[in-house]
Short mmCIF file of C-alpha atoms and ligand atoms in Angstrom, two decimals:
data_model
loop_
_atom_site.label_atom_id
_atom_site.label_comp_id
_atom_site.label_asym_id
_atom_site.label_seq_id
_atom_site.Cartn_x
_atom_site.Cartn_y
_atom_site.Cartn_z
CA MET A 4 -33.62 153.46 157.53
CA GLU A 5 -32.92 156.69 155.64
CA ASN A 6 -33.65 156.48 151.42
CA TYR A 7 -32.91 157.87 148.87
CA GLN A 8 -34.57 158.14 145.52
CA ALA A 9 -32.38 157.02 142.70
CA GLY A 10 -32.83 155.58 139.02
CA GLY A 11 -36.41 156.25 140.21
CA ARG A 12 -35.99 153.73 142.99
CA ARG A 13 -36.02 154.06 146.39
CA LEU A 14 -32.09 153.26 148.58
CA PRO A 15 -30.99 152.72 151.24
CA VAL A 16 -28.36 155.67 152.23
CA VAL A 17 -24.23 155.13 152.99
CA ARG A 18 -22.94 158.40 153.59
CA LEU A 19 -19.07 158.91 152.84
CA THR A 20 -16.58 160.88 155.37
CA PRO A 21 -15.00 163.94 153.61
CA LYS A 22 -12.06 161.80 153.17
CA GLY A 23 -13.48 158.99 151.75
CA VAL A 24 -15.44 161.67 148.98
CA ARG A 25 -11.34 162.75 148.27
CA TRP A 26 -10.39 158.95 147.58
CA GLN A 27 -14.04 158.19 145.38
CA ARG A 28 -12.77 161.02 143.29
CA THR A 29 -9.79 159.36 142.29
CA GLY A 30 -12.20 157.09 140.37
CA HIS A 31 -11.37 153.69 142.87
CA PRO A 32 -14.59 151.67 142.75
CA TRP A 33 -13.93 150.25 146.39
CA THR A 34 -14.34 152.52 149.27
CA TYR A 35 -13.11 151.05 152.66
CA ARG A 36 -15.21 150.36 155.92
CA ASN A 37 -13.46 153.34 157.60
CA ASP A 38 -14.36 156.18 155.01
CA LEU A 39 -18.29 155.70 155.91
CA ALA A 40 -19.87 158.27 157.98
CA GLU A 41 -21.15 155.65 159.90
CA ILE A 42 -21.71 152.33 159.59
CA PRO A 43 -25.31 151.28 157.89
CA SER A 44 -27.22 148.57 159.15
CA LEU A 45 -27.71 146.90 155.87
CA PRO A 46 -27.43 143.04 154.89
CA SER A 47 -24.45 141.99 152.89
CA GLY A 48 -25.14 142.28 149.12
CA GLU A 49 -27.86 144.95 148.99
CA LEU A 50 -27.71 148.20 146.69
CA ALA A 51 -27.05 151.72 148.08
CA ALA A 52 -27.36 155.19 147.00
CA VAL A 53 -23.95 156.96 148.49
CA LEU A 54 -23.73 160.31 149.44
CA GLY A 55 -21.18 162.47 150.25
CA PRO A 56 -21.65 165.62 152.46
CA GLN A 57 -24.39 167.80 151.31
CA GLU A 58 -26.25 165.16 150.18
CA LYS A 59 -24.40 164.94 147.27
CA PHE A 60 -25.18 161.68 144.89
CA LEU A 61 -21.92 160.16 144.44
CA GLY A 62 -23.09 156.38 143.04
CA GLN A 63 -24.88 153.36 143.63
CA ALA A 64 -22.58 150.74 145.24
CA PHE A 65 -22.98 147.42 146.18
CA TYR A 66 -22.73 147.10 150.30
CA SER A 67 -20.69 144.32 152.41
CA THR A 68 -20.79 143.68 156.14
CA THR A 69 -17.80 141.45 156.35
CA SER A 70 -15.05 142.72 153.77
CA ARG A 71 -12.74 145.48 154.88
CA ILE A 72 -14.16 147.08 151.06
CA ALA A 73 -17.49 148.32 152.40
CA LEU A 74 -18.47 149.28 149.12
CA ARG A 75 -18.30 148.28 145.44
CA PHE A 76 -19.14 150.69 142.71
CA VAL A 77 -21.86 150.20 140.32
CA THR A 78 -22.81 153.21 139.15
CA TYR A 79 -22.01 156.93 139.08
CA ARG A 80 -25.76 157.53 137.36
CA ASP A 81 -28.63 158.05 138.73
CA GLU A 82 -30.34 154.93 136.89
CA THR A 83 -32.30 152.29 137.64
CA VAL A 84 -30.06 148.45 138.59
CA ASP A 85 -32.35 146.41 137.12
CA ALA A 86 -32.06 143.36 134.33
CA LEU A 87 -32.11 145.77 131.82
CA PHE A 88 -28.88 147.51 133.64
CA TRP A 89 -26.95 143.75 134.01
CA GLU A 90 -28.23 143.16 130.60
CA GLU A 91 -26.79 146.33 128.71
CA ARG A 92 -23.27 145.61 130.62
CA LEU A 93 -23.55 141.94 128.92
CA LYS A 94 -23.61 143.38 125.58
CA ARG A 95 -20.87 145.28 125.94
CA ALA A 96 -19.13 143.07 127.03
CA VAL A 97 -19.73 140.25 124.52
CA ALA A 98 -18.81 142.63 121.69
CA TYR A 99 -15.72 143.89 123.31
CA ARG A 100 -14.35 140.07 123.25
CA ARG A 101 -15.62 139.66 119.46
CA ARG A 102 -13.38 142.68 119.32
CA VAL A 103 -10.25 141.80 120.64
CA VAL A 104 -10.15 137.95 121.13
CA GLN A 105 -8.86 135.96 118.57
CA ASP A 106 -8.02 132.22 117.19
CA THR A 107 -9.02 130.67 120.43
CA ASP A 108 -12.03 129.74 122.33
CA ALA A 109 -11.17 130.18 125.81
CA TYR A 110 -11.34 133.58 127.07
CA ARG A 111 -12.76 135.66 129.88
CA LEU A 112 -15.80 136.67 129.14
CA ILE A 113 -16.58 138.95 132.09
CA TYR A 114 -13.89 140.20 134.30
CA GLY A 115 -15.02 142.42 137.35
CA GLU A 116 -15.42 145.72 137.82
CA ALA A 117 -13.54 146.58 134.51
CA ASP A 118 -16.52 145.51 132.50
CA GLY A 119 -18.85 146.68 135.26
CA PHE A 120 -20.15 143.23 136.87
CA ALA A 121 -18.18 144.14 140.51
CA GLY A 122 -17.12 140.83 141.74
CA LEU A 123 -18.65 138.60 139.02
CA VAL A 124 -15.93 136.38 136.78
CA VAL A 125 -17.49 134.84 133.46
CA ASP A 126 -15.19 132.48 131.78
CA HIS A 127 -15.98 130.91 128.60
CA TYR A 128 -14.12 127.79 127.37
CA ALA A 129 -16.14 126.30 123.96
CA GLY A 130 -19.36 126.66 124.79
CA HIS A 131 -18.43 125.77 128.88
CA LEU A 132 -18.64 128.37 131.05
CA ALA A 133 -17.16 128.76 134.84
CA VAL A 134 -18.78 131.77 136.82
CA GLN A 135 -17.43 133.17 139.90
CA ALA A 136 -19.64 135.35 142.12
CA LEU A 137 -17.18 136.60 144.69
CA HIS A 138 -19.31 139.44 146.02
CA PRO A 139 -23.20 138.20 148.01
CA ALA A 140 -24.65 140.88 145.69
CA LEU A 141 -23.29 139.10 142.54
CA GLU A 142 -24.44 135.49 143.98
CA ARG A 143 -28.07 136.61 144.96
CA ARG A 144 -28.45 138.02 141.43
CA LEU A 145 -26.82 135.03 140.13
CA PRO A 146 -30.43 133.63 139.21
CA GLU A 147 -30.55 136.91 137.05
CA ILE A 148 -26.99 136.64 135.49
CA ILE A 149 -26.92 133.17 134.72
CA GLU A 150 -30.33 133.79 132.57
CA LEU A 151 -28.52 136.28 130.55
CA LEU A 152 -25.82 134.48 129.86
CA VAL A 153 -28.00 131.08 128.50
CA ARG A 154 -29.67 134.25 126.58
CA TYR A 155 -27.35 135.86 125.00
CA ILE A 156 -24.42 133.14 125.37
CA THR A 157 -26.50 129.74 124.58
CA PRO A 158 -23.96 128.04 126.34
CA ILE A 159 -23.42 123.99 126.18
CA SER A 160 -23.01 124.31 130.31
CA ILE A 161 -22.35 126.95 133.07
CA THR A 162 -20.72 125.69 136.38
CA LEU A 163 -20.43 127.87 139.25
CA ARG A 164 -16.29 128.02 140.35
CA ASN A 165 -17.32 129.32 143.40
CA ASP A 166 -14.62 128.15 145.73
CA SER A 167 -12.30 131.52 145.33
CA GLU A 168 -10.80 132.13 149.06
CA MET A 169 -11.83 135.58 148.09
CA ARG A 170 -15.73 134.49 148.79
CA ARG A 171 -14.73 133.72 152.76
CA LEU A 172 -13.81 137.50 153.17
CA GLU A 173 -17.36 137.71 152.08
CA GLY A 174 -19.01 135.50 154.51
CA LEU A 175 -19.71 132.97 151.37
CA PRO A 176 -19.53 129.17 151.70
CA LEU A 177 -17.33 128.07 148.95
CA GLU A 178 -18.70 124.96 146.24
CA ILE A 179 -18.27 123.77 142.66
CA LYS A 180 -21.88 123.25 141.17
CA THR A 181 -22.47 122.71 137.75
CA VAL A 182 -25.55 124.65 137.62
CA LEU A 183 -26.92 123.87 133.94
CA GLY A 184 -26.51 120.90 130.86
CA ASP A 185 -23.74 118.65 131.17
CA LEU A 186 -20.00 119.47 131.98
CA PRO A 187 -17.48 116.67 130.40
CA ASP A 188 -14.31 115.74 132.87
CA LEU A 189 -12.39 117.60 130.47
CA VAL A 190 -13.37 120.25 127.55
CA GLN A 191 -10.79 120.60 124.63
CA VAL A 192 -10.31 124.35 123.90
CA ARG A 193 -8.07 125.51 121.09
CA GLU A 194 -5.28 128.55 121.93
CA GLY A 195 -4.00 129.62 118.23
CA PRO A 196 -1.99 126.38 117.24
CA VAL A 197 -2.52 124.45 120.52
CA ARG A 198 -5.14 121.86 121.98
CA LEU A 199 -5.69 121.89 125.71
CA TRP A 200 -7.69 119.60 127.71
CA VAL A 201 -9.37 122.05 130.24
CA ASP A 202 -10.68 120.40 134.16
CA ILE A 203 -13.25 123.81 134.42
CA ARG A 204 -14.12 121.07 137.88
CA ALA A 205 -10.80 120.94 139.11
CA GLY A 206 -8.37 123.00 137.59
CA GLN A 207 -6.56 125.76 139.28
CA LYS A 208 -8.68 129.12 139.01
CA THR A 209 -11.30 128.38 136.54
CA GLY A 210 -9.50 126.00 134.62
CA LEU A 211 -6.79 127.85 132.66
CA PHE A 212 -4.83 130.73 133.38
CA LEU A 213 -6.45 132.67 130.98
CA ASP A 214 -4.89 135.90 131.56
CA GLN A 215 -0.83 134.54 130.38
CA ARG A 216 -2.49 133.62 126.99
CA GLU A 217 -1.28 136.04 124.48
CA ASN A 218 1.74 136.27 126.35
CA ARG A 219 1.98 132.48 125.68
CA LEU A 220 1.25 132.97 122.20
CA ALA A 221 4.05 135.66 121.80
CA ALA A 222 6.22 133.48 123.57
CA GLU A 223 6.13 130.85 120.40
CA ALA A 224 8.46 133.36 118.39
CA TYR A 225 11.46 132.24 120.84
CA GLY A 226 11.10 128.82 120.64
CA ARG A 227 14.29 127.15 119.95
CA GLY A 228 16.93 124.43 121.23
CA GLU A 229 16.62 123.47 125.17
CA VAL A 230 13.48 125.15 126.51
CA LEU A 231 12.94 125.15 130.45
CA ASP A 232 9.16 125.90 131.58
CA VAL A 233 9.19 126.47 135.43
CA PHE A 234 5.98 126.66 136.69
CA ALA A 235 4.48 125.12 134.00
CA TYR A 236 0.84 124.70 135.44
CA GLN A 237 -0.54 122.23 132.50
CA GLY A 238 1.80 123.10 129.86
CA GLY A 239 0.55 126.58 128.56
CA PHE A 240 3.94 128.16 127.46
CA ALA A 241 6.01 124.69 127.17
CA LEU A 242 3.14 123.67 124.43
CA HIS A 243 3.51 126.93 122.56
CA LEU A 244 7.49 126.77 122.88
CA ALA A 245 7.91 122.95 121.64
CA PRO A 246 7.43 122.85 117.40
CA LYS A 247 10.30 124.95 117.25
CA ALA A 248 12.69 123.48 120.67
CA GLU A 249 14.75 120.15 120.81
CA ARG A 250 13.18 119.43 123.98
CA VAL A 251 11.16 121.13 126.60
CA THR A 252 11.59 120.37 130.38
CA LEU A 253 8.31 121.15 132.24
CA VAL A 254 8.96 121.75 136.05
CA GLU A 255 5.46 121.82 138.22
CA SER A 256 4.81 120.69 141.58
CA SER A 257 1.07 119.24 141.06
CA GLU A 258 1.08 116.03 140.08
CA ALA A 259 -2.79 116.49 138.61
CA ALA A 260 -1.82 119.92 136.67
CA LEU A 261 1.81 117.78 135.36
CA ARG A 262 -0.89 114.83 134.47
CA LEU A 263 -2.90 116.90 132.13
CA ALA A 264 0.75 118.48 130.52
CA GLN A 265 1.32 114.61 129.27
CA GLU A 266 -2.17 114.21 128.06
CA ASN A 267 -1.53 118.31 126.47
CA ALA A 268 1.24 117.05 124.73
CA GLY A 269 0.01 113.90 123.26
CA LEU A 270 -3.28 115.78 122.02
CA ASN A 271 -0.72 117.81 120.31
CA GLY A 272 1.49 114.77 119.09
CA PHE A 273 4.19 115.94 120.83
CA HIS A 274 7.49 114.08 121.63
CA ASN A 275 9.97 116.61 123.03
CA LEU A 276 8.31 117.66 126.24
CA GLU A 277 9.82 116.35 129.56
CA PHE A 278 8.40 116.43 132.84
CA VAL A 279 9.49 117.00 136.29
CA LYS A 280 7.57 116.83 139.24
CA ALA A 281 9.37 119.50 141.50
CA LYS A 282 9.63 122.27 143.78
CA ALA A 283 10.79 125.02 141.12
CA PHE A 284 13.50 126.41 144.02
CA SER A 285 15.48 123.12 144.65
CA PHE A 286 14.92 122.09 140.58
CA LEU A 287 16.76 125.63 139.86
CA LYS A 288 19.27 125.18 142.81
CA LYS A 289 20.43 121.67 141.62
CA ALA A 290 20.45 122.70 137.42
CA VAL A 291 22.61 125.53 138.52
CA ALA A 292 24.95 123.21 140.45
CA GLU A 293 24.75 120.32 137.64
CA GLY A 294 25.91 123.09 134.96
CA ARG A 295 22.65 122.83 133.12
CA ARG A 296 22.57 125.18 130.28
CA PHE A 297 19.29 126.28 128.06
CA GLU A 298 17.83 128.59 125.36
CA VAL A 299 15.18 129.73 126.67
CA ILE A 300 13.89 129.66 130.45
CA VAL A 301 9.81 130.42 131.48
CA LEU A 302 9.41 131.18 134.87
CA ASP A 303 5.32 131.94 135.60
CA PRO A 304 5.23 131.45 139.21
CA PRO A 305 1.75 131.84 141.38
CA ALA A 306 1.55 135.36 143.61
CA PHE A 307 4.30 135.02 145.66
CA ALA A 308 2.90 138.53 147.78
CA LYS A 309 -0.25 137.69 148.61
CA SER A 310 -0.30 140.56 150.83
CA ARG A 311 1.45 143.81 151.95
CA ALA A 312 3.39 141.83 154.46
CA GLU A 313 4.59 138.87 152.64
CA ARG A 314 6.36 141.45 150.42
CA ALA A 315 9.73 141.38 151.34
CA GLY A 316 9.98 137.58 151.15
CA ALA A 317 8.03 137.73 147.94
CA ILE A 318 10.87 139.47 146.46
CA LYS A 319 13.18 137.98 147.87
CA GLY A 320 11.81 134.60 146.09
CA TYR A 321 11.38 136.28 143.00
CA GLN A 322 15.32 137.55 142.98
CA GLU A 323 16.08 133.74 143.45
CA ILE A 324 14.42 132.17 141.01
CA ASN A 325 15.37 134.76 138.19
CA ARG A 326 19.07 135.06 139.51
CA ARG A 327 19.30 131.23 138.80
CA ALA A 328 17.35 131.78 135.97
CA PHE A 329 20.13 133.71 134.44
CA GLN A 330 22.66 131.83 135.54
CA LEU A 331 21.01 128.66 133.76
CA LEU A 332 21.04 131.03 129.85
CA ASN A 333 22.91 130.14 127.41
CA PRO A 334 24.81 133.13 125.71
CA GLY A 335 22.04 135.12 123.59
CA GLY A 336 19.03 133.08 125.61
CA THR A 337 16.03 134.37 126.09
CA LEU A 338 14.16 135.32 129.73
CA ILE A 339 10.26 134.95 129.83
CA THR A 340 9.84 135.90 133.27
CA CYS A 341 6.20 136.49 135.25
CA SER A 342 4.90 138.43 138.18
CA CYS A 343 1.51 137.87 139.03
CA SER A 344 1.08 139.72 142.61
CA TYR A 345 -0.42 143.18 142.43
CA ASN A 346 1.64 143.87 145.71
CA LEU A 347 5.17 144.10 143.50
CA SER A 348 4.19 146.83 140.52
CA GLU A 349 6.30 147.22 137.29
CA PRO A 350 9.11 148.81 137.90
CA GLU A 351 9.72 147.10 141.32
CA PHE A 352 9.41 143.64 139.24
CA LEU A 353 12.28 145.16 136.59
CA ASP A 354 14.03 146.58 139.42
CA LEU A 355 14.29 143.18 141.03
CA VAL A 356 15.15 141.38 137.75
CA ARG A 357 17.65 144.05 137.28
CA THR A 358 19.53 142.67 140.68
CA ALA A 359 19.22 139.12 139.82
CA ALA A 360 20.89 139.64 136.61
CA ALA A 361 23.28 141.73 138.12
CA SER A 362 23.97 139.22 141.25
CA ALA A 363 24.15 136.44 138.52
CA GLY A 364 26.74 138.74 136.49
CA ARG A 365 24.74 139.10 133.20
CA GLN A 366 23.71 141.77 130.94
CA ALA A 367 20.15 141.40 129.91
CA ARG A 368 18.30 143.44 126.73
CA LEU A 369 14.65 144.17 127.39
CA ILE A 370 12.51 142.77 124.07
CA GLU A 371 8.88 142.89 125.04
CA ARG A 372 7.46 144.20 128.26
CA ARG A 373 3.97 142.48 128.46
CA GLY A 374 0.73 142.58 130.92
CA ALA A 375 -2.50 140.35 130.62
CA ALA A 376 -4.59 139.67 127.27
CA ARG A 377 -6.71 142.26 126.27
CA ASP A 378 -10.11 140.00 127.41
CA HIS A 379 -8.67 140.96 130.87
CA PRO A 380 -8.52 144.83 130.58
CA ALA A 381 -7.88 146.66 133.70
CA LEU A 382 -9.17 149.28 135.50
CA LEU A 383 -7.27 152.42 135.39
CA SER A 384 -8.40 153.78 138.12
CA LEU A 385 -7.94 149.93 140.36
CA PRO A 386 -4.41 149.67 140.20
CA GLU A 387 -5.93 145.96 141.93
CA SER A 388 -6.16 145.00 138.28
CA LEU A 389 -2.98 146.30 136.99
CA TYR A 390 -0.98 142.82 138.34
CA LEU A 391 0.46 140.95 135.76
CA LYS A 392 3.70 141.82 134.24
CA CYS A 393 5.37 139.40 131.91
CA LEU A 394 9.17 140.67 130.72
CA ILE A 395 10.72 139.01 128.30
CA LEU A 396 14.07 139.60 128.24
CA GLU A 397 17.64 138.14 126.05
CA VAL A 398 21.21 138.01 127.55
CA GLU A 399 24.59 138.69 126.44
N1 LIG B 6 2.68 129.03 132.98
C1 LIG B 6 0.88 128.47 133.02
C2 LIG B 6 0.32 128.84 134.75
C3 LIG B 6 1.82 128.67 136.06
S1 LIG B 6 0.70 128.80 137.09
C4 LIG B 6 0.37 128.53 132.34
O1 LIG B 6 0.51 129.75 131.25
O2 LIG B 6 -0.69 127.44 131.94
C5 LIG B 6 1.78 128.66 138.79
C6 LIG B 6 1.87 126.85 138.68
O3 LIG B 6 3.11 126.91 139.65
C7 LIG B 6 0.46 126.44 139.37
O4 LIG B 6 0.92 125.30 138.25
C8 LIG B 6 1.36 125.73 140.64
O5 LIG B 6 1.06 124.19 140.82
C9 LIG B 6 3.08 125.65 140.17
N2 LIG B 6 3.81 125.86 141.44
C10 LIG B 6 2.94 126.22 142.35
N3 LIG B 6 4.76 126.37 143.34
C11 LIG B 6 4.99 125.67 142.95
C12 LIG B 6 6.56 125.05 144.04
N4 LIG B 6 7.12 125.79 144.61
N5 LIG B 6 7.17 124.69 142.43
C13 LIG B 6 7.10 123.87 141.44
N6 LIG B 6 5.93 124.62 141.05
C14 LIG B 6 4.61 125.31 141.71
#
């Protein structure tokens, strides 16, 4: 195997085609397999020196044998990728969170590429950490990363939430395991004025949809009258809207999520929440047929378009729920509508919400155009990380 001296170490070489180099110049931190000049005989998770034609050094990247994404760039410099390198990146991630995360003890500490940790996610819940290694290279370095986290965060516990489907694409096994300290069944966290129970072991994602935190806090201002929170999970939006609302109806299909939403209502002393276990589409259809009306509606569905192939169906689905919401809102009512499908851009989302309003015969004013919370910074060069859209609209 050919070697290249980078950062004082000999690294195996991976070469890009001229087209691969052009793509790499856009700054995108991933290289697809068909942009490799030849397939190297490297194991998954290996760090490689990436070269273009004429031996030009382009950077250092993690190699994968199984994923369509053959390379994930770690650095564009000729530097040593060792424990000290990761320590510097962790320090930067921690310092950044200190600046932008306020009024909560539940936030994302490390967000993959955006924090210089390709394939690693670390969420912080009141001193308990949930870690996801989404690439063989990170899987290999977990002991090193855990040691750093212990040193810088002194967590109460660390749990590997290695049950993401993304691991399958990398040929990694799925597992959930507490590797340090004791994790209670539920951990209590604070999000602004709201308290929440989090199930780090079995909750969706790593327990909470942390990317929506600032949008949930923004929603507080709009609470009034009858509120409908569709795709409610454990009551994220509902709990923030409840203090100023007469009643909040939560619609959620997961029994486990709804049970925790009830616990959360109790924890915050709210008695104006109503819990409906139902499929969103049938609930909305029935509510329209029954002539129900709301002052505020939240739509926060799971990603309908998980791939480009699912786009057409997804757009239809988003259109349907948004049209129904427009039909259900009182004059002057507020719609908080979200999409976390990265296969649907913000202009496309705006367009389909506009179409939904038109087909419900409503005019809407755009009040806020929001994205993921600041602890989930998006890399401009990685459009995949610009996935969350949250629009706040007011209907005439
Ligand atoms: N708004 C929540 C997060 C919602 S995530 C928060 O801020 O915490 C999407 C939720 O939709 C999940 O809880 C999932 O269980 C639920 N869900 C998925 N499909 C559904 C359907 N067809 N009907 C109702 N709920 C659904």
